[in-house]
Coordinates of C-alpha atoms in Angstrom, one line a residue:
Chain A
X1056 CA -11.1 -53.7 35.1
X1057 CA -8.6 -51.4 36.9
X1058 CA -6.6 -50.9 33.6
X1059 CA -9.9 -49.6 31.9
X1060 CA -10.3 -46.9 34.5
X1061 CA -6.7 -45.9 34.3
X1062 CA -7.2 -44.6 30.9
X1063 CA -9.2 -41.5 30.9
X1064 CA -11.7 -40.6 28.3
X1065 CA -10.8 -37.1 27.4
X1066 CA -13.3 -34.4 27.3
X1067 CA -14.3 -33.3 23.8
X1068 CA -12.9 -29.9 24.5
X1069 CA -9.4 -31.2 25.3
X1070 CA -9.6 -33.3 22.2
X1071 CA -10.4 -30.2 20.0
X1072 CA -7.3 -28.4 21.6
X1073 CA -5.1 -31.2 20.5
X1074 CA -6.6 -31.7 17.1
X1075 CA -6.2 -28.0 16.0
X1076 CA -2.4 -28.4 16.5
X1077 CA -2.0 -31.3 14.0
X1078 CA -0.7 -30.8 10.4
X1079 CA -3.2 -30.6 7.8
X1080 CA -2.4 -34.0 6.5
X1081 CA -3.0 -35.8 9.6
X1082 CA -6.3 -33.9 10.0
X1083 CA -7.5 -34.9 6.4
X1084 CA -6.7 -38.6 7.5
X1085 CA -8.4 -38.4 10.8
X1086 CA -11.6 -37.4 9.2
X1087 CA -12.0 -41.2 9.0
X1088 CA -11.9 -41.6 12.8
X1089 CA -15.6 -41.0 13.5
X1090 CA -18.3 -38.6 12.4
X1091 CA -17.8 -36.3 15.5
X1092 CA -14.3 -35.5 14.4
X1093 CA -15.2 -35.3 10.7
X1094 CA -17.9 -32.7 11.6
X1095 CA -15.5 -30.8 13.8
X1096 CA -13.1 -30.3 10.9
X1097 CA -15.8 -28.2 9.1
X1098 CA -16.7 -26.0 12.1
X1099 CA -15.7 -22.3 11.4
X1100 CA -14.1 -21.7 14.7
X1101 CA -12.0 -24.8 14.6
X1102 CA -10.8 -24.0 11.1
X1103 CA -9.9 -20.4 12.2
X1104 CA -7.9 -21.8 15.3
X1105 CA -6.1 -24.2 13.0
X1106 CA -5.2 -21.4 10.6
X1107 CA -3.7 -19.3 13.4
X1108 CA -1.8 -22.3 14.7
X1109 CA -0.5 -23.3 11.3
X1110 CA 0.7 -19.6 10.6
X1111 CA 2.6 -19.5 13.8
X1112 CA 4.1 -23.0 13.8
X1113 CA 4.3 -23.8 10.1
X1114 CA 4.7 -20.7 7.9
X1115 CA 5.6 -21.4 4.3
X1116 CA 6.8 -19.2 1.4
X1117 CA 5.0 -20.2 -1.6
X1118 CA 6.8 -19.9 -5.0
X1119 CA 5.1 -19.9 -8.4
X1120 CA 7.4 -20.1 -11.1
X1121 CA 6.3 -20.1 -14.7
X1122 CA 7.3 -19.8 -18.3
X1123 CA 4.4 -18.9 -20.5
X1124 CA 6.3 -19.6 -23.7
X1125 CA 6.8 -23.2 -22.9
X1126 CA 3.6 -23.4 -20.8
X1127 CA 5.4 -24.6 -17.9
X1128 CA 4.9 -23.9 -14.2
X1129 CA 5.7 -25.2 -10.7
X1130 CA 4.3 -24.3 -7.4
X1131 CA 6.4 -25.1 -4.2
X1132 CA 6.1 -24.5 -0.5
X1133 CA 9.4 -23.7 1.2
X1134 CA 9.8 -24.2 5.0
X1135 CA 11.6 -22.0 7.4
X1136 CA 15.1 -23.7 6.3
X1137 CA 14.2 -22.7 2.8
X1138 CA 14.0 -26.4 1.9
X1139 CA 11.1 -27.5 -0.4
X1140 CA 8.5 -28.9 1.8
X1141 CA 6.0 -29.8 -0.8
X1142 CA 5.5 -29.4 -4.5
X1143 CA 1.7 -28.5 -5.1
X1144 CA 0.0 -30.3 -7.8
X1145 CA -1.4 -27.5 -10.2
X1146 CA -3.5 -29.9 -12.2
X1147 CA -6.8 -28.6 -11.0
X1148 CA -6.0 -25.1 -12.1
X1149 CA -4.4 -25.9 -15.4
X1150 CA -7.5 -28.0 -16.3
X1151 CA -9.3 -24.4 -16.6
X1152 CA -6.5 -22.6 -18.5
X1153 CA -2.6 -23.1 -18.9
X1154 CA -2.0 -19.4 -18.2
X1155 CA -2.7 -18.3 -14.7
X1156 CA -1.1 -16.2 -12.0
X1157 CA -1.8 -15.7 -8.3
X1158 CA -3.2 -12.6 -7.0
X1159 CA -3.2 -13.3 -3.2
X1160 CA -2.7 -15.7 -0.5
X1161 CA -4.8 -15.5 2.6
X1162 CA -5.7 -18.4 5.3
X1163 CA -4.5 -21.2 3.0
X1164 CA -6.7 -19.9 0.1
X1165 CA -5.2 -18.6 -3.1
X1166 CA -6.9 -16.3 -5.4
X1167 CA -5.9 -17.1 -8.9
X1168 CA -6.4 -15.0 -12.1
X1169 CA -6.9 -16.9 -15.3
X1170 CA -4.9 -15.1 -17.9
X1171 CA -6.7 -13.3 -20.6
X1172 CA -4.4 -14.6 -23.5
X1173 CA -4.4 -11.3 -25.5
X1174 CA -8.0 -10.6 -24.7
X1175 CA -9.4 -13.8 -26.2
X1176 CA -10.9 -14.8 -22.9
X1177 CA -12.7 -12.6 -20.3
X1178 CA -10.6 -12.2 -17.2
X1179 CA -11.7 -14.4 -14.4
X1180 CA -10.8 -15.8 -11.2
X1181 CA -10.6 -19.0 -9.2
X1182 CA -10.4 -19.6 -5.5
X1183 CA -8.1 -22.6 -4.5
X1184 CA -7.2 -24.5 -1.5
X1185 CA -4.3 -26.5 -3.0
X1186 CA -3.9 -28.7 0.1
X1187 CA -7.6 -29.7 0.3
X1188 CA -7.6 -29.9 -3.3
X1189 CA -10.7 -27.6 -3.7
X1190 CA -11.3 -25.2 -6.6
X1191 CA -14.1 -22.8 -7.1
X1192 CA -14.9 -20.7 -10.1
X1193 CA -15.5 -17.0 -9.4
X1194 CA -18.2 -15.8 -11.7
X1195 CA -16.9 -13.4 -14.5
X1196 CA -17.6 -9.7 -14.2
X1197 CA -19.2 -7.9 -17.0
X1198 CA -17.1 -6.7 -20.0
X1199 CA -13.8 -7.3 -18.4
X1200 CA -11.9 -8.1 -21.6
X1201 CA -8.3 -7.2 -21.5
X1202 CA -8.6 -4.8 -18.6
X1203 CA -5.8 -3.7 -16.5
X1204 CA -6.6 -4.0 -12.7
X1205 CA -5.2 -4.4 -9.4
X1206 CA -6.6 -7.3 -7.3
X1207 CA -6.5 -7.8 -3.6
X1208 CA -7.7 -10.7 -1.7
X1209 CA -8.4 -10.9 2.1
X1210 CA -10.4 -12.3 5.0
X1211 CA -12.2 -10.6 7.9
X1212 CA -13.0 -12.6 10.9
X1213 CA -15.8 -10.0 11.7
X1214 CA -17.9 -11.0 8.9
X1215 CA -16.2 -14.5 8.4
X1216 CA -15.9 -14.0 4.6
X1217 CA -13.2 -13.7 2.0
X1218 CA -13.3 -11.0 -0.5
X1219 CA -11.8 -10.2 -3.8
X1220 CA -11.5 -6.5 -4.6
X1221 CA -10.7 -5.4 -8.1
X1222 CA -9.6 -1.8 -8.7
X1223 CA -10.1 -1.0 -12.4
X1224 CA -10.6 1.8 -15.1
X1225 CA -13.7 1.4 -17.2
X1226 CA -12.2 3.1 -20.2
X1227 CA -9.3 0.4 -20.3
X1228 CA -11.8 -2.2 -20.8
X1229 CA -12.1 -1.1 -24.4
X1230 CA -8.5 0.1 -25.1
X1231 CA -5.8 -2.4 -25.9
X1232 CA -2.7 -0.6 -25.3
X1233 CA -0.3 -1.5 -22.8
X1234 CA -0.4 1.2 -19.9
X1235 CA 2.9 0.2 -18.3
X1236 CA 3.5 -0.6 -14.8
X1237 CA 1.1 1.9 -13.3
X1238 CA -2.5 2.4 -14.0
X1239 CA -4.9 5.1 -13.2
X1240 CA -7.7 3.2 -11.7
X1241 CA -11.0 4.9 -10.5
X1242 CA -13.5 2.3 -10.0
X1243 CA -13.7 -0.7 -7.6
X1244 CA -15.8 -3.9 -7.6
X1245 CA -15.9 -6.7 -5.0
X1246 CA -16.7 -10.5 -4.9
X1247 CA -17.8 -11.9 -1.6
X1248 CA -17.3 -15.6 -1.0
X1249 CA -20.3 -15.8 1.1
X1250 CA -22.8 -14.2 -1.3
X1251 CA -21.0 -15.7 -4.4
X1252 CA -21.4 -12.7 -6.3
X1253 CA -19.8 -9.3 -7.4
X1254 CA -20.9 -5.9 -6.7
X1255 CA -19.6 -2.3 -7.5
X1256 CA -18.1 -0.3 -4.7
X1257 CA -17.9 3.5 -4.0
X1258 CA -14.4 4.3 -4.8
X1259 CA -13.2 7.9 -4.1
X1260 CA -10.0 8.0 -6.1
X1261 CA -10.2 10.1 -9.2
X1262 CA -6.9 9.9 -10.8
X1263 CA -4.7 7.7 -8.7
X1264 CA -2.3 5.2 -10.0
X1265 CA -1.7 1.9 -8.2
X1266 CA 0.9 -0.9 -8.2
X1267 CA -0.4 -4.4 -9.1
X1268 CA 0.5 -5.7 -5.7
X1269 CA -2.0 -5.7 -2.8
X1270 CA -1.7 -7.3 0.5
X1271 CA -4.2 -8.2 3.3
X1272 CA -3.8 -8.1 7.1
X1273 CA -6.1 -7.9 9.9
X1274 CA -9.3 -7.7 8.0
X1275 CA -8.0 -5.0 5.5
X1276 CA -6.6 -5.1 2.0
X1277 CA -3.9 -2.5 1.3
X1278 CA -2.7 -1.0 -2.0
X1279 CA 0.1 1.4 -2.6
X1280 CA -0.7 4.3 -4.9
X1281 CA -0.2 7.9 -5.6
X1282 CA -1.8 10.9 -7.4
X1283 CA -0.1 14.1 -5.9
X1284 CA 1.4 12.3 -3.0
X1285 CA 2.2 8.8 -2.4
X1286 CA -0.8 7.1 -0.6
X1287 CA -2.0 3.9 1.1
X1288 CA -5.4 2.9 0.2
X1289 CA -7.0 0.4 2.7
X1290 CA -10.2 -1.4 2.4
X1291 CA -11.9 -2.6 5.4
X1292 CA -13.3 -6.1 4.5
X1293 CA -16.1 -6.0 7.0
X1294 CA -17.4 -2.4 6.4
X1295 CA -16.5 -2.4 2.8
X1296 CA -15.2 1.1 3.1
X1297 CA -12.1 2.5 1.4
X1298 CA -9.7 4.8 3.3
X1299 CA -7.2 6.9 1.4
X1300 CA -4.2 8.1 3.4
X1301 CA -1.5 10.3 2.0
X1302 CA 2.0 9.6 3.3
X1303 CA 3.9 12.7 2.5
X1304 CA 6.7 11.7 4.7
X1305 CA 7.5 9.2 2.1
X1306 CA 8.0 11.5 -0.7
X1307 CA 11.3 13.4 0.6
X1308 CA 13.1 10.1 0.5
X1309 CA 11.8 8.6 -2.6
X1310 CA 11.4 10.2 -6.1
X1311 CA 8.3 8.2 -7.1
X1312 CA 8.3 9.4 -10.6
X1313 CA 11.7 7.7 -11.1
X1314 CA 10.5 4.4 -10.1
X1315 CA 10.1 1.7 -12.6
X1316 CA 9.8 -1.3 -10.2
X1317 CA 6.7 -1.4 -8.1
X1318 CA 6.7 -1.0 -4.4
X1319 CA 6.3 -4.2 -2.5
X1320 CA 3.5 -3.7 0.0
X1321 CA 3.7 -6.5 2.8
X1322 CA 3.0 -7.3 6.3
X1323 CA 5.7 -7.3 9.1
X1324 CA 4.8 -8.2 12.6
X1325 CA 1.3 -7.4 11.8
X1326 CA 2.2 -3.9 10.6
X1327 CA 1.9 -2.8 6.9
X1328 CA 5.4 -2.3 5.5
X1329 CA 6.8 -1.5 2.1
X1330 CA 10.1 -2.5 0.5
X1331 CA 11.6 -1.0 -2.4
X1332 CA 15.1 -1.1 -4.1
X1333 CA 16.5 2.4 -4.9
X1334 CA 19.1 3.4 -7.3
X1335 CA 20.9 6.6 -6.6
X1336 CA 23.8 8.6 -8.0
X1337 CA 26.4 10.1 -5.8
X1338 CA 29.2 11.7 -7.4
X1339 CA 28.8 10.1 -10.7
X1340 CA 28.8 6.7 -9.2
X1341 CA 25.6 4.5 -9.0
X1342 CA 24.6 2.9 -5.9
X1343 CA 21.8 0.6 -5.0
X1344 CA 20.2 0.0 -1.6
X1345 CA 17.0 -1.7 -0.3
X1346 CA 14.7 0.4 2.0
X1347 CA 11.9 -0.7 4.2
X1348 CA 9.3 1.5 5.7
X1349 CA 6.8 0.6 8.4
X1350 CA 3.4 2.1 8.4
X1351 CA 1.8 2.8 11.9
X1352 CA -1.2 4.5 13.1
X1353 CA -0.4 8.1 14.0
X1354 CA -1.5 10.1 17.1
X1355 CA -3.0 12.9 15.3
X1356 CA -6.4 14.4 16.2
X1357 CA -8.1 13.3 13.1
X1358 CA -7.6 9.8 14.1
X1359 CA -6.7 7.9 11.0
X1360 CA -3.5 9.3 10.0
X1361 CA -0.8 6.9 9.1
X1362 CA 2.9 7.5 9.7
X1363 CA 5.4 6.0 7.4
X1364 CA 8.9 5.7 8.8
X1365 CA 11.9 4.2 7.3
X1366 CA 13.1 1.5 9.6
X1367 CA 15.9 -0.3 7.6
X1368 CA 18.2 0.7 4.9
X1369 CA 20.3 -2.1 3.5
X1370 CA 23.3 -1.2 1.3
X1371 CA 24.9 0.1 -0.7
X1372 CA 24.8 -3.4 -2.2
X1373 CA 27.1 -4.6 -4.9
X1374 CA 24.4 -6.3 -6.8
X1375 CA 20.7 -5.4 -7.5
X1376 CA 18.7 -7.6 -5.3
X1377 CA 15.1 -6.9 -5.8
X1378 CA 12.9 -7.2 -2.6
X1379 CA 9.9 -9.6 -3.4
X1380 CA 8.2 -10.0 0.0
X1381 CA 8.6 -9.8 3.8
X1382 CA 8.6 -13.2 5.5
X1383 CA 8.7 -13.1 9.3
X1384 CA 11.7 -11.0 10.1
X1385 CA 13.3 -11.5 6.6
X1386 CA 13.2 -9.7 3.4
X1387 CA 13.1 -12.1 0.5
X1388 CA 15.1 -10.8 -2.6
X1389 CA 16.0 -12.0 -6.0
X1390 CA 18.8 -10.8 -8.2
X1391 CA 17.7 -8.6 -10.9
X1392 CA 19.6 -7.8 -14.1
X1393 CA 21.8 -5.4 -12.6
X1394 CA 22.7 -1.7 -13.3
X1395 CA 25.4 -1.7 -10.6
X1396 CA 28.5 -1.1 -12.6
X1397 CA 31.8 -3.0 -12.9
X1398 CA 30.8 -6.1 -10.9
X1399 CA 31.0 -8.6 -13.9
X1400 CA 29.3 -11.3 -12.1
X1401 CA 28.0 -14.4 -13.9
X1402 CA 24.3 -13.5 -14.2
X1403 CA 23.1 -16.9 -14.8
X1404 CA 24.5 -18.1 -11.6
X1405 CA 23.2 -15.3 -9.5
X1406 CA 19.7 -15.7 -11.0
X1407 CA 19.1 -19.2 -9.4
X1408 CA 19.1 -18.0 -5.8
X1409 CA 16.8 -16.6 -3.3
X1410 CA 18.5 -14.0 -1.1
X1411 CA 17.1 -13.5 2.4
X1412 CA 18.0 -10.6 4.6
X1413 CA 17.5 -11.1 8.3
X1414 CA 16.3 -7.8 9.9
X1415 CA 17.3 -9.1 13.5
X1416 CA 20.9 -10.4 12.6
X1417 CA 21.4 -8.0 9.6
X1418 CA 22.8 -11.0 7.7
X1419 CA 22.3 -12.3 4.2
X1420 CA 21.7 -15.9 3.4
X1421 CA 21.5 -17.4 -0.1
X1422 CA 19.5 -20.3 -1.0
X1423 CA 19.7 -22.2 -4.4
X1424 CA 15.9 -22.3 -5.3
X1425 CA 15.2 -21.4 -8.8
X1426 CA 15.5 -23.5 -11.8
X1427 CA 16.6 -22.1 -15.1
X1428 CA 13.6 -23.8 -16.7
X1429 CA 11.3 -20.9 -15.6
X1430 CA 11.6 -17.1 -16.2
X1431 CA 8.9 -15.6 -14.0
X1432 CA 8.1 -16.0 -10.5
X1433 CA 5.8 -14.9 -7.9
X1434 CA 6.2 -15.3 -4.1
X1435 CA 3.6 -15.3 -1.3
X1436 CA 3.2 -16.0 2.4
X1437 CA 1.3 -19.2 3.0
X1438 CA -0.2 -21.5 5.6
X1439 CA -1.8 -24.8 5.0
X1440 CA -5.5 -24.7 6.1
X1441 CA -8.8 -26.5 6.1
X1442 CA -10.6 -23.3 4.7
X1443 CA -13.3 -24.4 2.2
X1444 CA -13.7 -22.5 -1.1
X1445 CA -17.6 -23.4 -0.8
X1446 CA -20.1 -20.9 0.6
X1447 CA -19.2 -20.1 4.1
X1448 CA -21.9 -20.7 6.6
X1449 CA -22.4 -17.8 9.0
Chain B
X294 CA -2.2 -16.5 56.9
X295 CA -1.0 -17.8 53.6
X296 CA 1.7 -15.1 53.5
X297 CA 3.5 -16.6 56.4
X298 CA 4.0 -20.1 54.9
X299 CA 6.3 -21.0 52.2
X300 CA 4.8 -24.6 51.3
X301 CA 1.4 -26.0 51.6
X302 CA 0.3 -29.5 51.9
X303 CA -2.5 -31.0 49.6
X304 CA -4.0 -34.3 49.1
X305 CA -4.1 -36.2 46.0
X306 CA -7.3 -38.1 45.0
X307 CA -5.6 -41.3 46.1
X308 CA -5.3 -39.7 49.7
X309 CA -1.4 -39.2 49.5
X310 CA 0.1 -36.1 51.0
X311 CA 2.2 -33.7 48.8
X312 CA 4.0 -30.4 49.5
X313 CA 4.0 -27.7 47.1
X314 CA 5.7 -24.3 47.5
X315 CA 3.4 -21.3 47.5
X316 CA 5.2 -19.7 44.5
X317 CA 4.6 -22.9 42.5
X318 CA 1.1 -23.2 43.4
X319 CA 0.4 -19.9 42.2
X320 CA 0.9 -21.2 38.6
X321 CA -2.7 -22.7 39.0
X322 CA -5.7 -20.4 39.4
X323 CA -7.7 -22.8 41.6
X324 CA -4.7 -23.4 43.9
X325 CA -4.3 -19.8 44.2
X326 CA -7.8 -19.2 45.1
X327 CA -7.2 -22.1 47.8
X328 CA -4.2 -20.1 49.1
X329 CA -6.4 -17.1 49.6
X330 CA -9.5 -18.8 50.9
X331 CA -8.2 -21.6 53.1
X332 CA -6.2 -21.3 56.4
X333 CA -2.9 -22.9 55.8
X334 CA -1.5 -21.8 59.3
X335 CA -0.4 -24.6 61.7
X336 CA -3.4 -24.6 63.8
X337 CA -5.7 -25.3 61.0
X338 CA -5.9 -29.2 60.1
X339 CA -7.8 -29.1 56.9
X340 CA -5.8 -30.3 54.2
X341 CA -7.3 -29.6 50.6
X342 CA -7.9 -32.4 48.3
X343 CA -6.9 -31.9 44.7
X344 CA -8.8 -34.3 42.3
X345 CA -5.6 -35.6 40.5
X346 CA -4.2 -39.0 41.2
X347 CA -0.7 -39.2 42.9
X348 CA 1.3 -40.4 39.8
X349 CA -0.1 -37.3 38.0
X350 CA 0.3 -34.8 40.7
X351 CA 4.0 -35.5 41.3
X352 CA 4.6 -34.7 37.7
X353 CA 2.5 -31.5 37.9
X354 CA 4.2 -30.3 41.1
X355 CA 7.6 -31.1 39.3
X356 CA 6.4 -28.9 36.4
X357 CA 5.2 -26.1 38.7
X358 CA 8.5 -26.0 40.8
X359 CA 10.5 -25.9 37.8
X360 CA 8.4 -23.0 36.1
X361 CA 7.6 -21.0 39.2
X362 CA 10.9 -18.9 39.3
X363 CA 10.7 -17.8 35.8
X364 CA 6.9 -17.2 35.9
X365 CA 7.3 -15.0 39.0
X366 CA 10.4 -13.0 38.0
X367 CA 10.6 -13.2 34.3
X368 CA 13.7 -14.7 32.7
X369 CA 16.5 -14.2 30.2
X370 CA 16.4 -15.6 26.6
X371 CA 19.1 -18.4 27.8
X372 CA 16.8 -19.3 30.7
X373 CA 13.8 -19.6 28.3
X374 CA 16.0 -21.8 26.0
X375 CA 17.1 -24.1 29.0
X376 CA 13.5 -24.3 30.1
X377 CA 12.4 -25.3 26.7
X378 CA 14.8 -28.3 26.7
X379 CA 13.7 -29.2 30.1
X380 CA 10.0 -29.2 28.8
X381 CA 10.9 -31.6 26.0
X382 CA 12.5 -34.1 28.5
X383 CA 9.7 -33.7 30.8
X384 CA 7.2 -34.5 28.3
X385 CA 8.9 -37.8 27.2
X386 CA 6.1 -40.0 28.6
X387 CA 3.5 -42.7 27.4
X388 CA 0.4 -41.2 26.1
X389 CA -2.2 -43.4 27.7
X390 CA -0.5 -43.9 31.0
X391 CA 0.3 -40.3 31.9
X392 CA 0.1 -37.7 29.2
X393 CA -3.9 -37.8 29.2
X394 CA -4.0 -37.6 32.9
X395 CA -1.6 -34.5 32.8
X396 CA -4.0 -33.0 30.1
X397 CA -7.0 -33.4 32.4
X398 CA -5.1 -32.1 35.4
X399 CA -3.6 -29.0 33.6
X400 CA -7.1 -28.3 32.4
X401 CA -8.8 -28.8 35.8
X402 CA -6.0 -26.7 37.5
X403 CA -6.2 -24.0 34.8
X404 CA -2.4 -24.3 34.0
X405 CA -2.1 -22.7 30.6
X406 CA 1.5 -23.4 30.1
X407 CA 1.4 -27.1 30.9
X408 CA -1.8 -27.5 29.1
X409 CA -0.5 -26.1 25.9
X410 CA 2.7 -28.1 26.2
X411 CA 0.7 -31.3 26.9
X412 CA -1.6 -30.6 23.9
X413 CA 1.3 -30.0 21.5
X414 CA 3.1 -33.2 22.8
X415 CA 0.0 -35.2 22.2
X416 CA -0.5 -33.8 18.8
X417 CA 3.1 -34.6 17.8
X418 CA 2.7 -38.1 19.0
X419 CA -0.5 -38.5 17.1
X420 CA 0.4 -37.1 13.7
X421 CA 2.1 -40.3 12.4
X422 CA -0.5 -42.7 13.9
X423 CA -2.9 -44.7 11.9
X424 CA -6.7 -44.0 12.2
X425 CA -7.0 -47.4 14.1
X426 CA -4.3 -46.5 16.6
X427 CA -6.1 -43.2 17.2
X428 CA -9.4 -44.9 17.7
X429 CA -7.8 -47.3 20.2
X430 CA -6.3 -44.5 22.2
X431 CA -9.2 -42.4 22.4
X432 CA -11.8 -45.4 22.9
X433 CA -13.6 -44.2 19.7
X434 CA -15.7 -46.6 17.8
X435 CA -15.9 -46.3 13.9
X436 CA -19.4 -45.1 13.3
X437 CA -19.4 -44.7 9.6
X438 CA -21.6 -46.8 7.4
X439 CA -19.7 -48.8 4.5
X440 CA -21.4 -46.3 2.0
X441 CA -20.1 -43.3 3.9
X442 CA -16.5 -44.9 4.1
X443 CA -16.8 -45.3 0.4
X444 CA -17.6 -41.8 -0.3
X445 CA -14.9 -40.5 2.1
X446 CA -12.2 -42.7 0.2
X447 CA -13.3 -41.2 -3.1
X448 CA -13.2 -37.8 -1.7
X449 CA -9.6 -38.1 -0.1
X450 CA -7.8 -40.9 -2.0
X451 CA -5.1 -40.9 0.7
X452 CA -7.7 -41.7 3.5
X453 CA -7.5 -45.1 5.1
X454 CA -10.1 -46.6 7.8
X455 CA -7.4 -48.7 9.3

């Protein structure tokens, strides 16, 4: 019939190109169309292209709010208009333990740390794809009761593997005292999703302190730390090698020792960037401003030098807005119990908002996003993906 | 030689003649090769055939002519914004009747911009469809056994085979 020949049968190659642009929920539904489609959705190259598309077209801000005391938590995705796009069910995580926090978010997978509850349980991790409702337990490491550590989580397309990297101090495994914000960490261990096991890594830092935040981008995991100078530690997920780069340029502007709040290490336009709120005293009056540095590869002969340049200074600000993360071209901030004097604002009111600073337009926008029912929060970049927490087939 | 002509004539698979300007034809790699290889001067009576039907070729040429000035010279942000709006209007078409043909043509003519646009349009149209609607459009038969369907339903409670 003429009408039949009018409808072309699309080659599978074209169908793939259409399907990778679908939202995850449609892809999950369309598994039922036929076996070819169901199999396609498990192929690594398709999953990888879908993630790229998802990150570009549908980036989310993931907000985890919790209140340990009342054992309440909420996990939400905010869209680009800062509306709640989805409330994620945390049931599959809370069936393991009520206390948990997110260490990192990468290609739709979350690395979750189950809380040690004052050392009663050993520290352990879960890998979780909340959209696909898949959870995988990461085996426990030896003797890691009550340890302070800094955990990074990332993916490398070179080896097609996700890795969790933990910087820790072996002595702290035994001590129970609180080490404060900063910890001297001199050992490292790594879990690989494809091998399903942990191993110890060569870690050259002898007496360095690190913030608790790590971030991953382009097949690397980055930490911010310092011994004599501030430094960036990068871990290449494919080669499993650490690189330590001191950034003396940062020191002149920032008195690290004065810092109580950790630096935020984040990714901005595929470059590593750091954000921090800085209090300074000028002629007896205290001011507060937010600074952002961008880290770039330097042109030095040694090859791997990093140059850290201050790209933005926002302020002085009337209220203390603490930078939480960099999201697209915006710095996401939250109000922190302020030390800027004489403003007398209603703190409870300010606390319920997220403040976004647009680096292009230099404008602030304020969104009512937090509920008074929670007192802690963590924020991550997130994209929905089909990535499975099962073993990755090479 | 090709540099002396501003428009070329091509035949559709239905045998109809179409004119396309040289700058618009350059959006397609195969057409560009043709421009270099084939003699388009007046004394050459060979008219190349493009394996795309007339109805589709009209649309493809319309797209090329609209996008050619921007592709050749670069454009301001406001032009890009205007072009985006034009693309959305241009893509308001029936999936089966014409969109799939456009997809095939854009793929065959190596036109990246049109191909991406058509893929995204198809995805946007498909995302709200039921599984049976999808099967109908793509001529796909349900090849799951009833046991396999049952298993999929258990894994993903939201799944429906209809």
